[in-house]
Coordinates of C-alpha atoms and ligand atoms in Angstrom, one line a residue:
X285 CA -32.6 195.2 138.9
X286 CA -30.7 198.5 138.8
X287 CA -28.1 198.1 136.0
X288 CA -25.6 200.5 134.7
X289 CA -27.6 201.2 131.6
X290 CA -31.0 201.7 133.2
X291 CA -29.4 203.9 135.8
X292 CA -27.8 206.0 133.1
X293 CA -31.2 206.2 131.4
X294 CA -32.8 207.1 134.7
X295 CA -30.4 210.0 135.1
X296 CA -30.8 211.2 131.5
X297 CA -34.5 211.2 132.1
X298 CA -34.0 213.2 135.2
X299 CA -31.9 215.7 133.2
X300 CA -34.7 216.0 130.7
X301 CA -37.2 216.7 133.4
X302 CA -35.1 219.1 135.4
X303 CA -33.9 221.1 132.4
X304 CA -33.4 219.7 128.9
X305 CA -30.9 222.4 128.1
X306 CA -28.4 220.4 130.2
X307 CA -28.5 217.6 127.6
X308 CA -27.8 220.1 124.8
X309 CA -24.8 221.6 126.7
X310 CA -23.5 218.1 127.5
X311 CA -23.7 217.2 123.8
X312 CA -22.0 220.5 122.8
X313 CA -19.2 220.0 125.3
X314 CA -18.6 216.4 124.1
X315 CA -18.4 217.5 120.4
X316 CA -16.0 220.4 121.3
X317 CA -13.9 218.0 123.5
X318 CA -13.4 215.8 120.3
X319 CA -12.8 218.7 117.9
X320 CA -10.4 220.9 119.8
X321 CA -7.6 218.4 120.5
X322 CA -8.1 216.8 117.1
X323 CA -7.4 220.1 115.4
X324 CA -4.5 220.7 117.8
X325 CA -3.0 217.4 116.7
X326 CA -3.6 218.2 113.0
X327 CA -2.1 221.7 113.1
X328 CA 1.6 220.6 113.3
X329 CA 1.1 218.2 110.4
X330 CA -0.5 221.0 108.4
X331 CA 2.4 223.3 109.1
X332 CA 5.0 220.7 108.2
X333 CA 3.1 219.9 104.9
X334 CA 3.0 223.6 104.0
X335 CA 6.7 224.0 104.6
X336 CA 7.7 220.8 102.7
X337 CA 5.4 221.8 99.8
X338 CA 6.9 225.3 99.9
X339 CA 3.3 226.7 99.9
X340 CA 2.8 230.4 99.4
X341 CA 2.5 232.6 102.5
X342 CA -1.1 233.6 101.7
X343 CA -2.3 230.0 101.5
X344 CA -0.3 229.1 104.7
X345 CA -1.8 232.0 106.6
X346 CA -5.3 231.2 105.3
X347 CA -5.1 227.5 106.2
X348 CA -3.3 227.8 109.5
X349 CA -5.4 230.8 110.5
X350 CA -8.6 229.0 109.5
X351 CA -7.8 225.9 111.5
X352 CA -6.6 227.9 114.5
X353 CA -9.8 230.0 114.4
X354 CA -12.0 227.0 114.4
X355 CA -10.0 225.5 117.2
X356 CA -10.3 228.6 119.3
X357 CA -14.0 228.8 118.6
X358 CA -14.5 225.1 119.6
X359 CA -12.3 225.6 122.7
X360 CA -14.5 228.6 123.7
X361 CA -17.8 226.8 123.0
X362 CA -16.6 223.8 125.0
X363 CA -15.6 225.9 128.0
X364 CA -18.8 227.9 127.9
X365 CA -20.9 224.7 127.6
X366 CA -19.0 223.2 130.7
X367 CA -19.6 226.4 132.7
X368 CA -23.3 226.5 131.7
X369 CA -23.6 222.9 132.9
X370 CA -22.5 223.7 136.4
X371 CA -25.6 225.8 137.0
X372 CA -27.8 223.2 135.4
X373 CA -26.2 220.5 137.4
X374 CA -27.2 222.3 140.5
X375 CA -30.7 222.4 139.1
X376 CA -30.5 218.6 138.5
X377 CA -29.4 218.0 142.1
X378 CA -32.2 220.2 143.3
X379 CA -34.6 218.2 141.2
X380 CA -33.5 215.0 142.9
X381 CA -33.4 216.7 146.3
X382 CA -37.0 217.6 145.8
X383 CA -37.9 214.1 144.8
X384 CA -36.2 212.7 147.9
X385 CA -37.9 215.3 150.1
X386 CA -41.3 214.5 148.6
X387 CA -40.7 210.8 149.2
X388 CA -39.7 211.4 152.8
X389 CA -42.7 213.6 153.4
X390 CA -45.2 211.2 151.8
X391 CA -43.9 207.7 152.6
X392 CA -45.5 205.3 154.9
X393 CA -44.8 205.9 158.6
X394 CA -43.6 202.4 158.9
X395 CA -40.5 203.4 156.9
X396 CA -39.8 206.4 159.1
X397 CA -39.5 204.2 162.1
X398 CA -37.1 201.9 160.4
X399 CA -33.4 202.5 161.1
X400 CA -32.5 200.8 157.8
X401 CA -34.7 203.3 156.0
X402 CA -33.1 206.3 157.7
X403 CA -29.7 205.0 156.8
X404 CA -30.8 204.5 153.2
X405 CA -32.1 208.1 153.1
X406 CA -28.9 209.6 154.4
X407 CA -26.8 207.5 151.9
X408 CA -29.1 208.4 149.0
X409 CA -29.3 212.1 149.8
X410 CA -25.6 212.6 150.8
X411 CA -23.9 210.7 148.1
X412 CA -26.3 211.5 145.2
X413 CA -27.1 215.2 145.7
X414 CA -25.3 216.8 148.7
X415 CA -21.7 216.1 147.8
X416 CA -21.5 219.1 145.4
X417 CA -19.5 218.2 142.3
X418 CA -18.8 214.8 143.8
X419 CA -22.5 213.9 144.0
X420 CA -23.5 210.8 142.1
X421 CA -25.9 212.8 139.8
X422 CA -23.1 215.3 138.8
X423 CA -20.4 212.7 138.4
X424 CA -22.6 210.5 136.2
X425 CA -23.6 213.4 133.9
X426 CA -20.0 214.6 133.6
X427 CA -18.7 211.1 133.2
X428 CA -21.2 210.6 130.3
X429 CA -19.9 213.6 128.4
X430 CA -16.3 212.6 128.9
X431 CA -16.8 209.0 128.0
X432 CA -18.7 209.8 124.9
X433 CA -16.0 212.3 123.8
X434 CA -13.1 210.0 124.7
X435 CA -14.6 207.0 122.9
X436 CA -15.2 209.0 119.8
X437 CA -11.6 210.4 119.8
X438 CA -10.3 206.9 120.5
X439 CA -11.8 205.7 117.3
X440 CA -10.6 208.8 115.4
X441 CA -7.0 208.5 116.4
X442 CA -7.1 204.7 116.1
X443 CA -8.2 205.1 112.5
X444 CA -5.1 207.3 111.7
X445 CA -2.8 204.7 113.2
X446 CA -4.6 201.7 111.6
X447 CA -4.1 203.3 108.2
X448 CA -0.3 203.1 108.8
X449 CA -0.3 199.6 110.3
X450 CA -3.2 197.7 111.8
X451 CA -0.8 195.6 113.9
X452 CA 0.6 198.7 115.5
X453 CA -3.0 199.7 116.4
X454 CA -3.5 196.2 117.9
X455 CA -0.4 196.6 120.0
X456 CA -1.3 200.0 121.2
X457 CA -4.8 198.8 122.1
X458 CA -3.4 195.9 124.0
X459 CA -1.0 198.0 126.0
X460 CA -3.8 200.6 126.6
X461 CA -6.0 197.8 127.8
X462 CA -3.4 196.8 130.4
X463 CA -3.2 200.4 131.6
X464 CA -7.0 200.7 131.5
X465 CA -7.4 197.5 133.7
X466 CA -4.9 198.7 136.3
X467 CA -6.7 202.0 136.6
X468 CA -10.1 200.4 136.7
X469 CA -8.9 198.1 139.5
X470 CA -7.9 201.1 141.6
X471 CA -11.2 202.8 140.8
X472 CA -13.2 199.8 141.7
X473 CA -11.5 199.6 145.0
X474 CA -12.4 203.3 145.5
X475 CA -16.0 202.5 144.7
X476 CA -16.0 199.5 147.1
X477 CA -15.0 201.7 149.9
X478 CA -17.4 204.6 149.1
X479 CA -20.1 203.3 151.5
X480 CA -17.5 203.1 154.2
X481 CA -16.4 206.6 153.5
X482 CA -20.0 207.8 153.7
X483 CA -20.5 206.1 157.1
X484 CA -17.3 207.7 158.4
X485 CA -18.4 211.1 157.1
X486 CA -21.9 210.7 158.6
X487 CA -20.3 209.8 161.9
X488 CA -18.0 212.8 161.8
X489 CA -21.0 215.0 160.9
X490 CA -23.0 213.6 163.7
X491 CA -20.3 214.3 166.3
X492 CA -19.7 217.8 164.8
X493 CA -23.4 218.8 165.1
X494 CA -23.6 217.3 168.6
X495 CA -20.9 219.8 169.7
X496 CA -23.2 222.7 169.0
X497 CA -26.4 220.8 170.0
X498 CA -28.6 222.9 172.3
X499 CA -30.0 219.8 174.0
X500 CA -26.6 218.3 174.7
X501 CA -24.8 221.6 175.6
X502 CA -25.5 221.4 179.3
X503 CA -24.7 217.7 179.8
X504 CA -21.6 218.1 177.6
X505 CA -20.1 220.6 180.0
X506 CA -21.3 219.4 183.4
X507 CA -20.4 215.8 182.7
X508 CA -17.1 216.9 181.1
X509 CA -17.9 215.0 178.0
X510 CA -15.7 217.1 175.7
X511 CA -12.7 214.7 175.8
X512 CA -14.9 211.8 175.0
X513 CA -16.6 213.5 172.1
X514 CA -13.3 214.8 170.8
X515 CA -12.0 211.2 170.9
X516 CA -14.8 210.1 168.7
X517 CA -14.2 213.0 166.3
X518 CA -10.5 212.1 166.0
X519 CA -11.4 208.5 165.6
X520 CA -13.5 209.3 162.5
X521 CA -11.0 211.8 161.2
X522 CA -8.2 209.3 161.4
X523 CA -10.3 206.6 159.8
X524 CA -11.1 208.9 157.0
X525 CA -7.4 209.7 156.5
X526 CA -6.5 206.0 156.5
X527 CA -9.2 205.2 154.0
X528 CA -8.0 207.9 151.6
X529 CA -4.4 206.6 151.9
X530 CA -5.5 203.1 151.1
X531 CA -7.4 204.3 148.0
X532 CA -4.4 206.3 146.9
X533 CA -2.1 203.3 147.2
X534 CA -4.1 201.5 144.6
X535 CA -3.8 204.5 142.3
X536 CA 0.0 204.5 142.8
X537 CA 0.1 200.9 141.5
X538 CA -1.9 201.9 138.5
X539 CA 0.5 204.8 137.8
X540 CA 3.4 202.3 137.7
X541 CA 1.6 200.2 135.1
X542 CA 0.9 203.4 133.2
X543 CA 4.6 204.3 133.1
X544 CA 5.7 200.9 131.9
X545 CA 3.1 200.6 129.2
X546 CA 3.7 204.2 128.1
X547 CA 7.4 203.5 127.7
X548 CA 6.9 200.4 125.7
X549 CA 4.1 201.9 123.5
X550 CA 5.9 205.1 122.6
X551 CA 9.3 203.4 122.1
X552 CA 7.9 200.8 119.6
X553 CA 5.6 203.3 117.8
X554 CA 8.1 206.2 117.4
X555 CA 10.9 203.8 116.3
X556 CA 8.5 202.3 113.7
X557 CA 7.4 205.8 112.4
X558 CA 11.0 206.9 112.2
X559 CA 11.8 203.8 110.1
X560 CA 8.8 204.5 107.8
X561 CA 9.9 208.1 107.4
X562 CA 13.6 207.1 106.7
X563 CA 12.4 204.6 104.2
X564 CA 10.4 207.4 102.5
X565 CA 7.1 205.5 103.0
X566 CA 5.5 208.5 104.9
X567 CA 5.9 212.2 104.5
X568 CA 7.3 214.4 107.2
X569 CA 3.8 215.7 107.8
X570 CA 2.4 212.2 108.2
X571 CA 5.3 211.4 110.6
X572 CA 4.3 214.4 112.8
X573 CA 0.6 213.4 112.6
X574 CA 1.3 209.8 113.5
X575 CA 3.5 210.8 116.5
X576 CA 0.8 213.2 117.7
X577 CA -1.9 210.5 117.3
X578 CA 0.1 208.0 119.4
X579 CA 0.7 210.6 122.1
X580 CA -3.0 211.6 122.1
X581 CA -4.0 207.9 122.1
X582 CA -2.0 207.4 125.3
X583 CA -3.6 210.3 127.0
X584 CA -7.0 209.1 125.9
X585 CA -6.6 205.8 127.8
X586 CA -6.4 207.8 131.0
X587 CA -9.4 209.9 130.0
X588 CA -11.6 206.9 129.0
X589 CA -10.8 205.0 132.2
X590 CA -11.2 208.2 134.3
X591 CA -14.5 209.0 132.8
X592 CA -15.8 205.4 133.0
X593 CA -14.5 205.2 136.5
X594 CA -16.4 208.4 137.3
X595 CA -19.6 206.8 136.0
X596 CA -19.0 203.7 138.0
X597 CA -18.3 205.7 141.1
X598 CA -21.6 207.5 140.6
X599 CA -23.4 204.2 140.2
X600 CA -23.8 203.0 143.9
X601 CA -25.1 206.4 145.1
X602 CA -27.6 206.5 142.2
X603 CA -28.7 203.0 142.8
X604 CA -29.3 203.8 146.4
X605 CA -31.3 206.8 145.5
X606 CA -33.4 204.8 143.1
X607 CA -34.0 202.2 145.7
X608 CA -35.2 204.9 148.1
X609 CA -37.4 206.6 145.6
X610 CA -38.9 203.3 144.4
X611 CA -39.5 201.8 147.9
X612 CA -43.1 200.6 147.8
X613 CA -45.7 202.1 150.1
X614 CA -49.0 200.4 150.9
X615 CA -51.3 200.9 148.0
X616 CA -54.5 203.0 148.6
X617 CA -57.7 200.9 148.6
X618 CA -59.6 201.0 145.5
X619 CA -62.5 201.7 145.7
X620 CA -62.0 203.4 149.0
X621 CA -64.7 203.3 151.7
X622 CA -66.5 206.6 152.5
X623 CA -65.4 208.0 155.8
X624 CA -68.0 208.3 158.6
X625 CA -70.2 211.4 158.3
X626 CA -68.9 214.4 160.3
X627 CA -70.1 214.4 163.9
X628 CA -70.7 210.7 164.0
X629 CA -69.2 209.3 167.2
X630 CA -66.8 206.5 166.3
X631 CA -66.8 202.9 167.4
X632 CA -63.6 200.9 167.2
X633 CA -63.1 197.2 167.2
X634 CA -59.9 195.1 167.1
X635 CA -61.0 191.7 165.9
X636 CA -58.6 188.8 166.3
X637 CA -55.6 191.1 165.5
X638 CA -52.1 189.7 165.4
X639 CA -49.0 191.8 164.7
X640 CA -45.2 191.6 164.8
X641 CA -42.7 194.3 163.9
X642 CA -39.8 192.1 162.9
X643 CA -41.5 188.8 161.9
X644 CA -40.1 187.3 165.1
X645 CA -41.6 188.4 168.4
X646 CA -45.4 188.8 168.2
X647 CA -46.5 192.0 170.0
X648 CA -50.2 191.2 169.6
X649 CA -51.7 187.7 169.2
X650 CA -55.4 187.3 168.5
X651 CA -56.1 190.6 170.2
X652 CA -59.7 191.6 170.7
X653 CA -61.0 194.9 171.9
X654 CA -64.2 196.9 171.4
X655 CA -64.6 200.6 172.1
X656 CA -68.2 202.0 172.0
X657 CA -69.0 205.3 170.3
X658 CA -68.2 208.2 172.7
X659 CA -66.6 205.9 175.2
X660 CA -63.6 207.1 177.2
X661 CA -61.2 204.2 177.3
X662 CA -57.9 203.8 179.2
X663 CA -55.2 201.5 178.0
X664 CA -52.9 200.8 180.9
X665 CA -50.0 198.5 181.4
X666 CA -46.3 198.4 182.0
X667 CA -43.8 199.7 179.3
X668 CA -43.7 197.3 176.4
X669 CA -47.2 195.9 177.0
X670 CA -48.2 196.9 173.4
X671 CA -50.2 200.1 174.1
X672 CA -48.4 202.3 171.5
X673 CA -48.5 199.5 169.0
X674 CA -52.3 199.4 169.3
X675 CA -52.4 203.2 168.6
X676 CA -50.1 202.8 165.6
X677 CA -52.3 200.1 164.2
X678 CA -55.4 202.2 164.8
X679 CA -53.8 205.1 162.9
X680 CA -53.1 202.8 160.0
X681 CA -49.3 203.3 160.3
X682 CA -48.9 199.5 160.2
X683 CA -51.1 196.8 158.8
X684 CA -52.0 193.9 161.1
X685 CA -50.6 190.5 160.1
X686 CA -53.9 188.9 160.9
X687 CA -57.5 189.9 161.9
X688 CA -59.0 193.3 161.2
X689 CA -59.5 196.7 162.8
X690 CA -62.9 198.2 162.3
X691 CA -63.9 201.8 162.6
X692 CA -67.7 202.2 162.6
X693 CA -67.8 198.5 161.4
X694 CA -65.5 199.3 158.3
X695 CA -62.0 197.9 158.1
X696 CA -59.6 200.8 158.4
X697 CA -57.6 199.2 155.6
X698 CA -60.4 200.2 153.2
X699 CA -60.3 203.9 154.1
X700 CA -58.1 206.2 152.1
X701 CA -55.3 207.1 154.5
X702 CA -56.1 210.8 154.4
X703 CA -59.7 210.1 155.2
X704 CA -58.7 207.9 158.1
X705 CA -56.3 210.5 159.5
X706 CA -58.9 213.2 159.4
X707 CA -60.9 211.2 162.0
X708 CA -58.0 211.2 164.5
X709 CA -56.7 214.0 166.7
X710 CA -53.7 212.5 168.6
X711 CA -51.4 213.8 171.3
X712 CA -48.2 211.8 171.3
X713 CA -45.4 211.5 173.8
X714 CA -42.9 212.9 171.4
X715 CA -43.9 216.5 171.6
X716 CA -43.7 218.1 168.1
X717 CA -43.5 221.8 168.8
X718 CA -42.3 223.5 165.6
X719 CA -40.3 226.7 165.2
X720 CA -43.4 228.6 164.0
X721 CA -45.8 230.9 165.8
X722 CA -48.0 229.7 168.6
X723 CA -51.1 230.1 166.5
X724 CA -49.5 228.0 163.7
X725 CA -48.5 225.4 166.3
X726 CA -52.1 225.1 167.2
X727 CA -53.6 225.0 163.7
X728 CA -50.6 223.1 162.1
X729 CA -51.0 225.1 158.9
X730 CA -49.7 228.5 157.6
X731 CA -50.7 231.6 159.5
X732 CA -52.8 232.9 156.7
X733 CA -54.9 229.7 156.7
X734 CA -55.2 229.6 160.5
X735 CA -58.6 230.2 162.1
X736 CA -57.4 232.6 164.7
X737 CA -60.6 232.7 166.6
X738 CA -60.7 229.0 166.9
X739 CA -57.0 228.8 167.9
X740 CA -57.7 231.4 170.6
X741 CA -60.7 229.4 171.9
X742 CA -58.7 226.3 172.1
X743 CA -55.8 228.0 173.9
X744 CA -58.4 229.4 176.4
X745 CA -60.0 225.9 176.9
X746 CA -56.6 224.4 177.8
X747 CA -55.7 227.3 180.1
X748 CA -52.8 228.6 178.1
X749 CA -54.3 231.9 177.0
X750 CA -53.2 233.9 180.0
X751 CA -49.6 232.9 179.4
X752 CA -49.9 233.7 175.6
X753 CA -51.3 237.2 176.5
X754 CA -48.1 238.0 178.5
X755 CA -46.0 237.5 175.4
X756 CA -45.0 240.5 173.3
X757 CA -46.5 239.2 170.1
X758 CA -49.3 237.1 171.7
X759 CA -50.3 234.2 169.5
X760 CA -47.8 235.3 166.9
X761 CA -44.8 234.7 169.1
X762 CA -42.4 232.3 167.5
X763 CA -41.8 229.1 169.3
X764 CA -38.2 228.1 170.2
X765 CA -35.2 230.1 169.5
X766 CA -34.6 229.2 166.0
X767 CA -35.1 232.2 163.8
X768 CA -36.7 234.7 166.1
X769 CA -34.7 236.4 168.9
X770 CA -38.0 236.8 170.8
X771 CA -38.9 233.1 170.4
X772 CA -40.1 231.5 173.5
X773 CA -39.5 228.0 175.0
X774 CA -42.4 226.6 176.9
X775 CA -42.2 224.5 180.1
X776 CA -43.1 220.8 179.9
X777 CA -46.6 221.4 181.2
X778 CA -47.3 224.3 179.0
X779 CA -46.1 222.3 176.0
X780 CA -48.7 219.6 176.8
X781 CA -51.4 222.2 177.0
X782 CA -50.3 223.5 173.6
X783 CA -50.5 220.0 172.2
X784 CA -53.9 219.6 173.7
X785 CA -55.1 222.8 172.1
X786 CA -53.9 221.4 168.8
X787 CA -55.9 218.3 169.2
X788 CA -59.0 220.3 170.1
X789 CA -58.5 222.6 167.1
X790 CA -58.5 219.6 164.8
X791 CA -62.0 218.7 166.2
X792 CA -61.8 215.1 165.1
X793 CA -64.2 212.4 166.4
X794 CA -61.4 210.3 167.9
X795 CA -59.0 211.6 170.4
X796 CA -55.8 209.6 171.2
X797 CA -53.5 210.4 174.1
X798 CA -50.4 208.3 174.0
X799 CA -48.7 209.3 177.3
X800 CA -48.0 212.9 176.2
X801 CA -47.7 213.6 179.9
X802 CA -45.0 211.1 180.6
X803 CA -42.4 213.9 181.2
X804 CA -44.7 215.4 183.8
X805 CA -45.0 214.4 187.5
X806 CA -47.8 212.0 188.3
X807 CA -50.0 214.7 189.8
X808 CA -49.6 217.0 186.9
X809 CA -50.4 214.1 184.5
X810 CA -53.5 213.2 186.4
X811 CA -54.7 216.8 186.3
X812 CA -53.9 217.2 182.6
X813 CA -55.8 214.0 181.7
X814 CA -58.8 215.1 183.7
X815 CA -58.7 218.4 181.9
X816 CA -58.6 216.5 178.6
X817 CA -61.5 214.5 179.7
X818 CA -63.6 217.5 180.4
X819 CA -62.9 218.9 177.0
X820 CA -63.4 215.7 175.0
X821 CA -67.2 216.0 175.1
X822 CA -68.9 213.2 173.3
X823 CA -65.9 212.2 171.3
X824 CA -64.5 208.7 171.5
X825 CA -61.2 208.9 173.4
X826 CA -58.4 206.5 174.1
X827 CA -56.0 207.4 177.0
X828 CA -52.8 205.6 177.4
X829 CA -50.7 205.6 180.5
X830 CA -48.6 203.4 182.7
X831 CA -49.8 205.4 185.7
X832 CA -53.1 204.0 186.7
X833 CA -54.3 207.0 188.8
X834 CA -54.3 209.2 185.7
X835 CA -57.0 207.4 183.9
X836 CA -59.4 206.6 186.8
X837 CA -62.1 208.9 185.3
X838 CA -62.4 206.7 182.2
X839 CA -65.6 204.8 181.5
X840 CA -63.5 201.6 181.2
X841 CA -59.9 200.7 182.0
X842 CA -58.2 197.9 180.0
X843 CA -55.1 196.4 181.6
X844 CA -52.8 195.1 179.0
X845 CA -50.1 192.5 179.6
X846 CA -47.9 191.2 176.8
X847 CA -50.3 192.3 174.1
X848 CA -53.3 190.7 175.8
X849 CA -56.2 192.1 177.7
X850 CA -55.5 191.0 181.3
X851 CA -58.5 192.8 182.9
X852 CA -61.2 195.2 181.8
X853 CA -63.7 197.3 183.8
X854 CA -64.0 200.6 185.6
X855 CA -61.2 201.7 187.9
X856 CA -63.3 200.7 191.0
X857 CA -64.3 197.3 189.5
X858 CA -60.7 196.5 188.6
X859 CA -59.4 197.4 192.1
X860 CA -61.8 194.7 193.4
X861 CA -61.6 192.1 190.6
X862 CA -58.0 192.3 189.4
X863 CA -55.3 191.6 192.0
X864 CA -52.6 192.6 189.4
X865 CA -54.3 196.0 188.8
X866 CA -54.9 196.5 192.5
X867 CA -51.2 195.8 193.3
X868 CA -49.9 198.1 190.6
X869 CA -52.2 200.8 191.8
X870 CA -51.1 200.3 195.4
X871 CA -47.4 200.5 194.5
X872 CA -47.9 203.6 192.3
X873 CA -50.1 205.4 194.7
X874 CA -47.3 205.6 197.2
X875 CA -45.6 208.3 195.0
X876 CA -48.7 210.4 195.2
X877 CA -48.9 210.2 198.9
X878 CA -45.2 210.9 199.3
X879 CA -45.1 213.8 196.8
X880 CA -48.2 215.7 197.7
X881 CA -49.8 214.0 200.6
X882 CA -52.8 213.3 198.3
X883 CA -55.0 210.5 199.5
X884 CA -56.2 208.2 196.8
Ligands
ADP970 P1 -46.0 200.3 175.3 O1 -46.6 201.4 174.5 O2 -47.0 199.5 176.0 O3 -44.8 200.7 176.1 P2 -45.1 199.3 172.7 O4 -46.3 199.1 171.9 O5 -44.3 200.6 172.4 O6 -45.4 199.2 174.2 O7 -44.1 198.1 172.4 C1 -44.5 196.8 172.5 C2 -43.4 195.9 172.0 O8 -43.0 196.1 170.7 C3 -42.1 196.1 172.8 O9 -41.5 194.9 173.1 C4 -41.2 197.0 171.9 O10 -39.9 196.7 172.1 C5 -41.7 196.5 170.5 N1 -41.6 197.6 169.5 C6 -42.2 198.8 169.6 N2 -41.9 199.5 168.5 C7 -41.1 198.7 167.7 C8 -40.5 198.9 166.4 N3 -40.7 200.0 165.7 N4 -39.8 197.9 165.9 C9 -39.6 196.7 166.6 N5 -40.2 196.5 167.8 C10 -40.9 197.5 168.4

């Protein structure tokens, strides 16, 4: 699907979109790269001709001066074009970096959860844009210029030699082809190992960043992990060194072939030119020109194979980047269903829903569940029962393999994703506190767009306002110690409250709580959930927990087991009707009694 030619075209298109001046400079450099050495090669012949013709000083100065001046101009223009390209190549990398960033920001959540996708992103970003001059984008654009110039020069010098003897040209081309193939073999080997190199570098980078990781810092010291971590670092460093050595070995072999072909080529060609000159078949000037053409011809082989090699080296990274950028997301429904009117309490229905992540183990099979408008529902069950999966499906992050999920009797697949997401205010287990101000962390938008009054109200509702007022900059205090020296770090419980304030600020008709309190102790979780409950008003709310006591207040508790509803009813009903629920509750309640002497 991604061939050399369409990838080259993809890049040229990217250049055109990022800054078309780069194309102009590439062309200028290619032209100058042909002209400068050609004139350099022609100059000695001109000198010899002028001497043998006994030309006048004025004519000699005029001709030699003229050619030298053009050569100097072309040299200067070529160098300036190359320099100008380095700035524009940065712009090109930035253009693709933006595209990768946009894709990552907008792609389906399904991709974000996939390890394969994360790997693809790192490979695409690292090798295509983040490796500076060795990035795929830069190498391909440089390779294009050099290949274009070298091929053109190849034909130019070839025509000079062919005029003397076409057979000589055939021999030179054959020997050059041998050299070319040896070089390409080495380069191909380098390309084959490029992914390995990327994996090693990623590993090294991971270990390097862990050394300064704030979260690992304490464990690293107290568990004396430094030696272990250092061992890994050295492992990657040595692997990198070995890989480079292996790549270089292939280039040494190519250098041997180069020496042998060079010797044969030059020996035959120069002897032949000498014979022609002695026989009087060519002038002294032509002899000089022919010798220079052969020498340049030899140098060109290396240039052509280097530049083609450079392009082929850039190919895998660029292909990976294209695959990442082209990865298909679920199409938006057309026409899209209108979202429920604001303020309408939501009803939810899972109707005969089946779902698997990996096409192997089903997580849900013919799952049915109805949640009435304004109902407070608890989804409980052991880890792995499928609670989070239900939430992910409800948020439209994954599509069910069978059945349908209805929101106010409309399949969620027929809502535009943005419309669907507007209806849901979630609080997830993975706390996403960002290094911005407290107010921004509540509103999740820029400070200028934040409704400060509402943010204050929400912080008051969750009981965090008093803490905020003790901070020097109040709601404008930066969270975490990233950029701001004054930045604060909240305790686990305070963080939960902040996330709660965020959900309230969004004021969506459906509240989802996916064990955001798992890091808290059972009593704190229970209290937090009750607080949520009091604030949730007439909104539909789904509470997830594996601790049964936390969700006793709910209108209905659904006990999940291996993706199936095992029991359903109020807490009290289930204690009586479901022995499994009653047993789980009995076992868990011991903790509460032990920890706080609370009677349940
Ligand atoms: P719960 O929330 O009840 O702990 P989950 O819904 O997270 O359960 O998981 C249900 C099952 O799905 C588990 O067996 C889990 O290993 C599997 N699972 C969850 N997420 C993924 C994923 N992204 N890819 C593959 N399997 C997954």
